[in-house]
Amino acid sequence: MRLAAILWLLSAFISNLAQAIDSLDITLGQIAGEEWKAEGVELNLAFGTGEAARYSLSAKSVQHPSLPFVLESPLIECHKGILTSDRIGCQQGMLHLKHPWLKKRAIPVSFDWLNEKRQLLFKSARVPMRFGDLRLELDHEGGQWRAKVSSRNLDTEKLLQIVKEFPAAETFRNMGFRAMLNARLNLAGSNSELNKVVWDVGFREGGFEHPEGTYLAESLNGKWSGNAAARGERWKGTQSVTLDAGALLTPYFYMEPEEVAAALHLEFAYDGTTGKFTADRLAFQDRGTLSFEAAGDYVIADDPASGGIEKLDLTSHGINLPKLYSRYLQPVMAESPYDSLELEGEFDLELSVSKDQLSRISARLKDVYIEQRSDEEAESLFALYKLTGNVNWQASEGSKASEISWEGGHLLEKISIGPSLLPLKLEGERIELSSAARIPLFDGALNAEEFHIVMAGEETKIGFQGYLTPISMEVFSQALGWPILSGQLSGMIPGVSYEQGTFSVDGMALFRVFDGDVVIKDLVLEDIFGVLPVLTADISLNNLDLESLTRTFSFGKITGKLDGRVDALRLEDWHPISFDARFSTPEDDDSRHRINQKAVDNISNLGGAGVSGALSRSFLRFFEEFSYDRLGISCRLENGVCEMGGIEPTERGYYLVKGGGLPRIDIMGFNKRTDWDVLISKLKQISEGGAPVIE
């Protein structure tokens, strides 16, 4: 029997019934609309002397699309109500419910049922729940309904502990999601369909932790608000998030608002038939540090291979580089080579993503300063000042030209870098010079004719070709803290490559030093960034000026030329392990050959040598310099022992210096096997100006 018919009968006989009986019980059975129903409905009327009706209304169950669960055995006791043929109302009522979410079973309510309009109005007082307090208002007319839900001090951690019905709850529980919420939620729909929602949520003490520790948040305070409306399967709306305090850590950035809140605003659309989520406008603002706007499409699909970012375009202007680094990037770079950068300046950025892949980057640098230190207090490894230019990269061919310039810089604090401009081309996995470039170093320059970097997955390949214009050895050695060297350093670098952790020089690298030539062949440097870097090479020296060389290392004065070879050189962790080295006077050297007392003593001590000459040894001390015909020394290093030799053998040893002219002097060596560490110790004492200790 329909409720309208029952109410009409009641209104016809209620006055007569009131005089004859005290109460009336009526079983209504099922009352239902198109998308809601109440089962086992019973009405009890209590007739008294007051004007307001007193009654109770109960049911076995009530279902409505706006309710999160089925109401089991609800009972409404109305102490002040209205019962007419077109209206059932209650201004003062008490709703009794049984549900594990409720702290109290009795809830003050008011409601009206307007039969002609088929409209239900319902309002509850504060409902104490086990996870917070709720209030509910409902307006249901025909097939249309509106609901308002508000909460205070809603504890999401407690809510997730008791919510079992929703699949997403398990994910949030696993992440330890927690927050205290004050929220207002307005819902509207047609029958069982939700077609409009407006929300305003304030949160505090928010946090979560991904099981793998990759995402972490704590003490989040802020606000989340928005609205969305549907037409069929298509939703459209806006939402905003403001973060006032707290900390958020991801593998890509760290975020901790300070004096100014960070805000994110989104204007979006979602098509339920295609699963496409469109961000018409995504705007982020952290004043003084970073702001950007973006737009794009994201496809939501059950199969991850079919979903993801379809397209995205992002633009940002005036990014504060030091604040961006310190506030967003440095915390996630801990224990990396980039966790101690010093930065100044700002830049503009544009980027595009297509099919989940980065497709384009354009950046404009504005007076950028960058410096990298080995750690917070150690020496500077690298720096560039007043860095400006445009960087354009895209995944496919046809990238715009790029150009970077700077006013100065340094390597290892000591190698000065002058003003330079690099024309670049950046496409796909390759970065290369688009034309030759000159990088001033000290009073010379490194001229790059070809340079490229190829990044293929986790592997990086580097190639370089160029030459070094003359650099003063005096300036160079002073900067590196070496003994003062004379002459100039210059050379050809035919080809340098890096691949799979190995540097190698293609062909021969030629350098001019001590007025002679140094040629390096087959240079290979393996595992340069690993625990045990290894270097191998063959080196030849041609016509080095001995006077410049010996003066540099405080060895004593020797004039003449020197040739030499170092074959099969092997360094491990930058310490010599093996080589075969020979140094001697060139056969065709016609320069003046002289050697002074200090050099005689140092050479004699190195070889465990004896000295002989045309005059007695005691008489030789009266001469400052001596004449020689040839000199030379050899060392074959293996297993920590140097097998030594000279320019030619003698009966008991070998010649280190063979005299010629007057006063003539011969220096012979007798130690054919010498501990390498002892030999290095002697050379170090000589270079520091002391006399070697002979044991």
XYZ file of C-alpha atoms in Angstrom:
695
model
C 0.000 0.000 0.000
C 1.431 3.401 -0.967
C 2.210 5.945 1.739
C 0.013 8.633 0.117
C -3.126 6.475 0.412
C -2.388 5.671 4.034
C -1.899 9.330 4.904
C -5.185 10.252 3.171
C -7.097 7.692 5.230
C -5.417 8.898 8.391
C -6.348 12.518 7.727
C -10.024 11.502 7.151
C -10.439 9.660 10.456
C -7.785 11.011 12.756
C -10.049 13.367 14.750
C -12.593 10.595 15.532
C -9.867 8.079 16.319
C -8.177 10.449 18.717
C -11.324 10.569 20.892
C -11.676 6.785 21.015
C -8.085 5.434 21.392
C -4.708 6.419 22.872
C -2.435 5.007 20.132
C -2.462 3.344 16.752
C 0.116 0.952 15.126
C 0.184 0.680 11.330
C 2.355 -1.672 9.277
C 3.321 0.008 5.980
C 5.606 -2.714 4.589
C 7.880 -1.446 1.789
C 8.087 2.202 0.756
C 10.244 2.835 -2.289
C 11.246 5.372 -4.891
C 13.066 4.726 -8.147
C 16.517 4.354 -6.513
C 15.737 4.063 -2.790
C 13.652 1.849 -0.603
C 12.693 1.198 3.009
C 11.787 -2.336 4.063
C 9.447 -3.353 6.934
C 8.194 0.154 7.674
C 5.926 0.567 10.746
C 4.206 3.695 12.041
C 3.042 4.207 15.655
C 0.755 7.156 16.483
C 0.386 8.434 20.037
C -2.705 10.661 20.598
C -2.411 13.252 23.305
C -3.703 16.651 24.262
C -0.980 18.679 22.557
C -1.233 20.203 19.094
C 1.905 18.497 17.759
C 1.763 14.892 16.660
C 3.812 12.285 18.516
C 4.723 9.149 16.649
C 7.478 6.718 15.867
C 8.557 5.342 12.513
C 10.696 2.248 12.181
C 12.009 -0.013 9.440
C 14.025 -3.144 9.073
C 16.377 -1.406 6.586
C 16.741 1.782 4.535
C 18.853 2.189 1.376
C 19.623 5.498 -0.353
C 22.390 6.425 -2.861
C 23.562 9.291 -0.662
C 24.165 6.974 2.317
C 27.548 5.196 2.652
C 25.907 2.069 4.069
C 22.481 0.426 4.536
C 20.665 1.590 7.684
C 19.780 -1.487 9.705
C 16.677 -1.335 12.004
C 16.390 2.465 12.090
C 13.856 3.948 14.514
C 12.647 7.554 14.568
C 10.851 8.819 17.650
C 9.134 12.134 16.924
C 8.170 14.236 19.938
C 6.973 17.211 17.934
C 5.654 16.419 14.488
C 3.026 16.909 11.830
C 0.843 14.211 10.306
C -1.475 15.266 7.483
C -2.596 13.783 4.184
C 0.209 15.576 2.309
C 2.893 15.883 4.958
C 4.735 13.865 7.545
C 7.087 16.117 9.485
C 9.114 16.155 12.655
C 10.769 19.208 14.186
C 12.038 17.355 17.248
C 12.970 13.747 16.730
C 15.473 11.119 17.765
C 16.946 8.631 15.304
C 18.066 5.309 16.781
C 20.590 3.358 14.700
C 22.727 0.267 15.150
C 26.110 0.408 13.399
C 29.703 -0.332 14.534
C 30.826 3.099 13.292
C 28.589 4.914 15.795
C 29.596 5.932 19.308
C 25.969 6.710 20.270
C 22.832 5.090 18.910
C 20.482 8.053 19.514
C 20.851 11.024 17.146
C 18.697 14.194 17.236
C 17.082 14.734 13.812
C 14.380 16.667 11.995
C 12.668 15.878 8.679
C 9.704 16.537 6.372
C 7.996 14.350 3.787
C 5.915 16.436 1.345
C 3.717 13.960 -0.434
C 2.530 16.106 -3.348
C 6.078 17.073 -4.312
C 7.409 13.691 -3.249
C 10.140 15.548 -1.391
C 12.086 14.373 1.647
C 14.005 16.880 3.788
C 16.266 15.440 6.473
C 18.737 17.033 8.903
C 20.772 15.506 11.703
C 22.493 17.060 14.675
C 26.127 16.139 15.451
C 26.670 12.397 15.019
C 29.514 11.059 17.209
C 31.416 8.469 15.139
C 34.393 6.348 16.155
C 36.584 8.381 13.777
C 35.066 11.858 14.366
C 31.828 13.831 14.282
C 29.489 14.098 11.269
C 26.416 16.107 10.340
C 24.065 15.204 7.480
C 21.433 17.143 5.518
C 19.393 15.545 2.723
C 16.935 17.006 0.217
C 15.332 14.381 -2.030
C 12.631 15.440 -4.517
C 11.401 13.092 -7.193
C 14.508 11.546 -8.694
C 16.768 14.446 -7.715
C 18.654 14.685 -4.437
C 21.151 16.892 -2.637
C 23.165 16.038 0.454
C 25.453 18.019 2.755
C 27.957 16.220 4.945
C 30.249 18.005 7.377
C 32.831 16.620 9.770
C 34.925 17.827 12.674
C 38.131 16.243 13.941
C 37.784 13.312 11.577
C 40.702 10.942 12.219
C 41.540 9.202 8.927
C 43.784 6.647 10.619
C 40.857 5.423 12.736
C 38.527 5.617 9.745
C 40.811 3.386 7.660
C 41.009 0.850 10.457
C 37.251 0.209 10.389
C 36.413 0.804 6.699
C 36.461 -2.527 4.860
C 34.066 -2.039 1.970
C 36.193 0.180 -0.275
C 39.129 -1.355 -2.241
C 41.186 1.867 -2.091
C 41.148 1.768 1.727
C 43.663 -1.090 1.784
C 46.162 0.977 -0.222
C 45.843 3.907 2.185
C 46.173 1.587 5.187
C 49.386 0.082 3.783
C 50.845 3.580 3.433
C 49.953 4.484 7.010
C 47.907 7.434 5.772
C 46.868 9.728 8.626
C 45.378 13.201 9.041
C 42.887 15.142 11.105
C 40.147 16.648 8.916
C 37.506 19.329 9.165
C 35.441 18.958 6.011
C 32.311 20.132 4.226
C 30.969 18.058 1.366
C 28.006 18.927 -0.872
C 26.662 16.170 -3.124
C 23.923 16.195 -5.735
C 22.577 13.525 -8.008
C 19.755 11.917 -9.864
C 18.519 8.625 -8.440
C 21.655 6.519 -7.883
C 23.879 8.748 -10.056
C 26.166 11.351 -8.512
C 26.467 14.375 -10.837
C 27.822 17.201 -8.697
C 30.205 17.488 -5.759
C 31.685 20.468 -3.913
C 34.215 19.987 -1.142
C 36.218 22.045 1.322
C 38.661 20.097 3.484
C 41.064 21.470 6.073
C 43.755 19.005 7.150
C 46.380 18.992 9.875
C 48.994 16.577 11.220
C 48.858 14.774 7.878
C 51.349 12.123 6.896
C 52.025 8.854 5.124
C 54.900 6.515 4.335
C 55.194 4.275 1.296
C 56.077 0.677 2.255
C 59.296 0.947 0.239
C 60.153 4.302 1.809
C 60.183 6.144 -1.530
C 57.410 8.565 -0.540
C 57.154 10.123 2.905
C 55.166 12.976 4.451
C 54.735 14.290 7.972
C 53.059 17.179 9.838
C 51.148 18.372 6.756
C 48.786 21.292 7.388
C 46.695 22.908 4.692
C 43.463 23.024 2.745
C 41.941 21.131 -0.175
C 38.863 22.488 -1.936
C 37.146 22.011 -5.254
C 34.076 21.184 -7.263
C 33.095 18.859 -10.069
C 29.954 18.389 -12.175
C 29.001 15.674 -14.626
C 27.136 15.490 -17.902
C 26.709 11.835 -18.620
C 30.132 10.215 -18.402
C 32.056 13.480 -18.611
C 33.116 15.371 -15.478
C 34.470 18.902 -15.333
C 35.674 20.895 -12.364
C 38.395 22.640 -10.401
C 40.354 21.944 -7.248
C 43.011 23.702 -5.195
C 45.482 22.516 -2.585
C 47.290 24.860 -0.226
C 50.118 23.525 1.919
C 50.941 25.744 4.899
C 53.354 23.515 6.826
C 54.884 20.069 6.938
C 57.354 18.091 4.834
C 56.958 15.918 1.728
C 59.729 13.688 0.362
C 59.687 11.871 -2.993
C 62.481 10.329 -5.118
C 62.376 13.482 -7.284
C 61.949 16.416 -4.892
C 61.539 17.510 -1.289
C 59.001 20.112 -0.210
C 58.730 21.996 3.079
C 56.836 25.320 3.009
C 58.407 28.010 5.145
C 56.899 31.480 5.648
C 54.754 31.357 2.507
C 52.300 28.580 1.669
C 52.667 26.574 -1.539
C 49.518 26.369 -3.663
C 48.386 24.076 -6.486
C 45.332 24.849 -8.642
C 43.804 22.492 -11.213
C 41.071 22.946 -13.806
C 40.217 19.509 -15.142
C 37.890 17.286 -17.146
C 37.426 13.508 -17.077
C 35.751 11.313 -19.668
C 34.569 8.040 -18.135
C 34.102 6.346 -21.513
C 37.737 6.815 -22.596
C 39.420 7.104 -19.211
C 41.065 10.360 -20.311
C 41.833 12.894 -17.579
C 42.520 16.374 -18.992
C 44.294 19.108 -17.070
C 43.088 22.263 -18.829
C 45.197 24.324 -16.445
C 47.548 23.204 -13.694
C 49.182 26.057 -11.785
C 51.696 25.780 -8.930
C 53.056 28.702 -6.913
C 55.712 28.888 -4.244
C 56.378 32.624 -4.175
C 60.012 33.609 -4.478
C 61.113 30.133 -5.538
C 59.070 28.385 -8.196
C 55.856 28.829 -10.134
C 54.641 27.065 -13.248
C 51.613 26.421 -15.413
C 50.885 23.212 -17.287
C 48.225 21.520 -19.385
C 47.877 18.011 -20.726
C 46.081 14.666 -20.931
C 46.447 11.563 -18.793
C 44.821 8.224 -19.644
C 43.607 6.049 -16.760
C 43.562 2.371 -17.748
C 43.512 -1.024 -16.059
C 46.478 -2.030 -18.190
C 49.474 0.194 -17.225
C 50.851 -0.135 -20.763
C 47.734 1.562 -22.137
C 47.672 4.388 -19.605
C 49.945 7.239 -18.575
C 50.680 10.760 -19.752
C 49.437 11.252 -23.300
C 50.737 14.816 -23.515
C 51.911 17.552 -21.155
C 53.205 21.086 -21.697
C 54.759 23.026 -18.796
C 56.039 26.608 -18.611
C 57.848 28.365 -15.778
C 59.479 31.802 -15.586
C 61.950 33.314 -13.141
C 62.840 30.141 -11.244
C 65.089 31.038 -8.302
C 67.920 28.541 -8.734
C 69.477 28.555 -5.209
C 66.087 28.300 -3.491
C 64.904 25.616 -5.898
C 68.040 23.610 -5.138
C 68.050 24.058 -1.354
C 64.291 23.675 -0.827
C 63.377 21.027 -3.397
C 66.421 19.165 -4.731
C 69.318 19.082 -2.244
C 67.571 16.814 0.305
C 67.020 14.090 -2.329
C 70.638 14.397 -3.545
C 72.177 13.426 -0.199
C 75.366 11.378 -0.598
C 75.444 12.075 -4.336
C 78.088 14.106 -6.210
C 75.594 16.994 -6.374
C 74.705 17.422 -2.688
C 77.139 20.323 -2.106
C 76.436 22.709 -4.977
C 76.502 26.475 -4.553
C 74.137 28.248 -6.941
C 72.965 31.736 -7.841
C 70.796 33.189 -10.606
C 67.535 32.149 -12.181
C 66.167 30.511 -15.318
C 63.024 30.062 -17.428
C 61.861 26.597 -18.388
C 59.544 24.994 -20.926
C 59.105 21.251 -21.318
C 56.821 18.804 -23.085
C 55.983 15.160 -22.457
C 54.424 12.846 -25.047
C 53.359 9.222 -24.505
C 54.979 9.127 -21.047
C 58.326 10.268 -22.509
C 60.045 13.636 -22.202
C 59.990 15.105 -25.707
C 61.266 18.697 -25.407
C 63.130 21.001 -22.989
C 63.909 24.672 -23.460
C 65.724 26.641 -20.759
C 66.980 30.204 -20.632
C 69.787 30.827 -18.128
C 70.106 34.250 -16.486
C 73.381 35.180 -14.731
C 73.808 31.735 -13.229
C 76.671 30.918 -10.866
C 77.438 27.260 -10.184
C 80.116 25.730 -7.990
C 80.622 22.144 -6.860
C 82.686 21.188 -3.845
C 83.924 17.760 -2.829
C 82.022 18.295 0.453
C 80.788 21.228 2.539
C 84.241 22.442 3.615
C 86.627 20.922 1.059
C 88.134 22.465 -2.046
C 86.092 23.604 -4.998
C 86.016 21.037 -7.784
C 84.385 23.149 -10.450
C 82.842 26.599 -10.922
C 81.411 28.816 -13.680
C 80.401 32.477 -13.276
C 77.852 34.608 -15.138
C 76.510 31.626 -17.055
C 73.897 32.668 -19.630
C 72.338 31.230 -22.756
C 69.602 29.095 -24.240
C 69.432 25.317 -23.970
C 67.073 23.548 -26.389
C 66.678 19.786 -26.476
C 64.147 17.516 -28.102
C 63.851 13.780 -28.490
C 63.526 13.875 -32.279
C 65.608 15.592 -34.949
C 65.288 19.280 -35.706
C 66.096 20.754 -32.293
C 66.676 24.504 -32.100
C 70.270 25.661 -31.730
C 71.630 26.025 -28.197
C 74.290 28.402 -26.935
C 75.934 28.718 -23.500
C 78.426 31.367 -22.453
C 80.222 32.296 -19.241
C 82.560 35.022 -18.010
C 84.911 32.844 -15.973
C 85.394 29.825 -13.783
C 87.892 27.291 -12.487
C 88.685 23.605 -12.086
C 90.015 22.285 -8.752
C 90.212 25.924 -7.534
C 93.548 26.300 -9.350
C 92.924 25.899 -13.068
C 91.402 29.161 -14.230
C 88.817 29.136 -17.040
C 88.344 32.290 -19.102
C 85.281 33.673 -20.923
C 83.893 31.312 -23.518
C 80.910 30.490 -25.701
C 79.778 26.966 -26.601
C 77.473 26.452 -29.608
C 75.607 23.213 -28.946
C 73.173 20.818 -30.547
C 71.040 18.630 -28.273
C 68.928 15.880 -29.821
C 67.773 12.545 -28.481
C 70.523 10.876 -26.482
C 73.272 13.045 -28.011
C 74.837 16.382 -26.988
C 77.502 17.804 -29.292
C 79.331 20.951 -30.288
C 77.768 22.366 -33.427
C 81.018 24.214 -34.280
C 84.504 24.626 -32.829
C 84.871 26.357 -29.466
C 87.732 27.954 -27.532
C 88.000 27.674 -23.746
C 90.751 29.893 -22.257
C 92.932 28.119 -19.659
C 95.512 30.227 -17.808
C 97.331 32.187 -20.543
C 96.504 29.615 -23.235
C 93.386 27.817 -24.391
C 91.813 24.426 -24.985
C 90.443 24.419 -28.510
C 87.654 21.894 -28.995
C 87.171 20.861 -32.605
C 84.759 18.017 -31.815
C 82.956 17.044 -28.623
C 79.953 14.841 -27.982
C 78.170 12.973 -25.199
C 75.861 10.053 -25.928
C 73.676 8.814 -23.066
C 72.257 5.385 -23.904
C 70.362 4.068 -20.904
C 72.759 3.779 -17.987
C 75.799 3.986 -20.286
C 77.490 7.258 -21.214
C 79.853 7.719 -24.155
C 82.065 10.797 -24.540
C 84.231 11.869 -27.457
C 86.678 14.812 -27.783
C 89.177 16.091 -30.305
C 91.164 19.318 -30.215
C 94.436 20.981 -29.299
C 96.011 23.012 -26.525
C 97.566 26.381 -27.379
C 100.690 27.295 -25.342
C 100.228 27.644 -21.588
C 103.043 29.001 -19.443
C 104.471 26.110 -17.423
C 105.431 28.563 -14.719
C 101.819 29.712 -14.293
C 100.522 26.157 -14.624
C 102.888 24.678 -12.038
C 102.336 27.505 -9.567
C 98.576 27.006 -9.744
C 98.886 23.282 -9.042
C 101.413 23.741 -6.233
C 104.181 22.004 -8.166
C 107.830 23.017 -8.360
C 108.187 25.982 -10.701
C 108.439 24.668 -14.247
C 109.808 26.584 -17.196
C 108.747 26.654 -20.814
C 105.284 26.172 -22.275
C 102.711 23.393 -22.443
C 100.906 22.823 -25.719
C 99.790 19.856 -27.744
C 97.484 17.998 -30.042
C 94.699 15.785 -28.680
C 93.688 13.600 -31.640
C 90.754 11.844 -30.038
C 89.581 11.074 -26.521
C 86.698 8.703 -25.856
C 84.868 7.454 -22.750
C 82.711 4.341 -22.729
C 81.651 1.876 -20.028
C 83.883 3.493 -17.412
C 86.987 3.578 -19.649
C 88.812 6.626 -21.058
C 91.072 6.058 -24.048
C 93.136 8.258 -26.377
C 92.902 7.401 -30.060
C 96.233 7.728 -31.849
C 98.987 9.853 -30.322
C 98.649 12.852 -28.015
C 101.504 15.332 -28.527
C 102.591 17.912 -25.910
C 105.359 20.512 -25.964
C 107.159 20.809 -22.595
C 110.727 21.700 -21.503
C 111.367 22.797 -25.093
C 110.862 19.207 -26.256
C 108.079 16.851 -27.241
C 106.174 14.319 -25.138
C 104.160 11.785 -27.125
C 101.578 9.586 -25.385
C 100.275 6.522 -27.209
C 97.677 3.876 -26.367
C 96.526 5.714 -23.242
C 93.692 3.827 -21.511
C 92.159 4.752 -18.159
C 89.793 2.126 -16.733
C 87.323 2.398 -13.844
C 88.186 6.046 -13.290
C 85.341 6.545 -10.801
C 85.710 3.127 -9.201
C 87.656 1.714 -6.282
C 90.777 0.819 -8.319
C 91.363 3.054 -11.374
C 93.951 1.631 -13.790
C 96.018 3.607 -16.344
C 98.122 2.095 -19.116
C 100.152 3.952 -21.771
C 103.380 4.191 -23.789
C 105.274 7.496 -23.541
C 108.190 8.883 -25.532
C 110.239 12.027 -24.814
C 112.242 13.828 -27.498
C 114.856 16.572 -27.076
C 113.816 17.758 -23.606
C 116.052 20.577 -22.379
C 117.944 19.221 -19.351
C 118.810 22.647 -17.976
C 115.112 23.573 -17.677
C 114.226 20.127 -16.331
C 116.938 19.911 -13.629
C 116.463 23.519 -12.522
C 112.764 22.846 -12.030
C 113.303 19.904 -9.683
C 116.314 21.264 -7.719
C 118.394 18.411 -9.079
C 121.473 20.447 -9.853
C 122.452 21.930 -13.182
C 122.814 19.753 -16.264
C 122.906 21.133 -19.789
C 122.154 19.170 -22.926
C 119.201 17.272 -24.336
C 117.364 14.154 -23.209
C 115.390 11.462 -25.030
C 113.444 8.705 -23.358
C 110.770 6.049 -23.453
C 108.367 4.634 -20.905
C 106.884 1.449 -22.356
C 104.022 -0.618 -20.906
C 103.345 1.888 -18.120
C 100.694 0.644 -15.673
C 99.321 2.627 -12.758
C 96.833 1.211 -10.250
C 95.092 3.681 -7.966
C 97.568 6.198 -9.465
C 100.620 4.269 -8.172
C 103.174 2.762 -10.625
C 102.967 -1.023 -10.783
C 105.124 -1.803 -13.807
C 106.925 -0.141 -16.723
C 110.119 -0.301 -18.788
C 111.755 3.157 -18.848
C 114.979 4.365 -20.531
C 116.332 7.936 -20.659
C 119.572 9.022 -22.369
C 121.384 11.701 -24.339
C 120.266 11.705 -27.999
C 122.828 10.312 -30.451
C 122.776 13.476 -32.560
C 122.799 15.974 -29.684
C 125.405 18.649 -30.456
C 124.496 20.992 -27.609
C 126.891 21.854 -24.769
C 127.127 19.038 -22.200
C 127.907 20.255 -18.657
C 127.012 18.954 -15.187
C 127.616 20.632 -11.814
C 128.675 19.243 -8.421
C 125.145 19.044 -7.005
C 123.905 17.031 -9.966
C 126.941 14.733 -9.710
C 126.180 14.003 -6.062
C 122.479 13.366 -6.724
C 123.126 11.029 -9.655
C 125.807 9.172 -7.699
C 123.483 8.623 -4.755
C 120.626 7.384 -6.942
C 122.743 4.596 -8.427
C 124.818 3.709 -5.404
C 127.544 5.007 -7.647
C 131.218 5.724 -7.654
C 132.915 8.696 -9.286
C 136.150 8.618 -11.309
C 137.932 11.167 -13.490
C 141.154 12.487 -14.880
C 141.840 14.160 -11.559
C 141.599 12.690 -8.085
C 138.204 12.623 -6.364
C 139.403 15.108 -3.772
C 140.665 17.442 -6.481
C 137.314 17.422 -8.321
C 135.704 19.405 -5.510
C 137.512 22.494 -6.760
C 135.457 22.461 -9.978
C 131.890 23.777 -10.185
C 131.057 22.059 -13.489
C 132.269 19.093 -15.479
C 132.075 18.008 -19.077
C 130.330 14.805 -20.118
C 129.824 12.926 -23.354
C 126.568 11.047 -22.634
C 124.316 10.268 -19.689
C 121.353 7.983 -19.138
C 119.458 5.744 -16.766
C 116.985 2.884 -17.123
C 114.500 1.216 -14.792
C 112.386 -1.849 -15.371
C 109.777 -1.952 -12.609
C 108.086 -5.206 -11.644
C 106.805 -6.483 -8.285
C 107.990 -3.370 -6.467
C 111.624 -3.737 -7.597
C 113.415 -1.532 -10.126
C 116.055 -3.288 -12.248
C 118.413 -0.407 -12.996
C 120.884 0.279 -15.749
C 122.711 3.089 -17.566
C 123.955 4.030 -21.013
C 126.390 1.089 -21.191
C 127.717 -1.629 -18.870
C 131.025 -1.657 -16.983
C 132.871 -4.547 -15.329
C 131.001 -4.142 -12.071
C 128.030 -1.992 -12.983
C 126.947 0.564 -15.564
C 127.654 4.118 -16.681
C 125.167 6.742 -15.543
C 127.385 9.543 -16.878
C 130.287 8.986 -19.274
C 132.793 11.791 -19.293
C 134.247 13.733 -22.154
C 136.606 16.689 -22.337
C 138.160 18.404 -19.294
C 137.572 18.268 -16.483
C 136.190 14.814 -17.267
C 134.024 12.851 -14.904
C 132.463 9.379 -15.041
C 129.615 8.324 -12.790
C 128.920 4.630 -12.438
C 126.065 2.800 -10.799
C 126.400 -0.487 -8.967
C 122.871 -1.136 -7.628
C 121.183 -3.266 -10.257
C 118.070 -3.975 -8.150
C 116.534 -1.221 -6.038
C 113.359 -1.118 -3.992
C 110.959 1.197 -5.830
C 109.681 2.925 -2.685
C 113.275 3.656 -1.575
C 114.078 5.113 -5.004
C 110.984 7.343 -4.898
C 111.961 8.517 -1.407
C 115.384 9.549 -2.702
C 113.863 11.445 -5.646
C 111.468 13.227 -3.291
C 114.336 14.372 -1.081
C 116.210 15.647 -4.133
C 113.178 17.573 -5.460
C 112.787 19.212 -2.048
C 116.392 20.384 -2.162
C 117.875 17.895 0.348
C 120.495 15.234 -0.010
C 119.259 11.632 -0.230
C 120.012 9.374 2.723
C 121.985 6.378 1.532
C 121.711 3.150 3.540
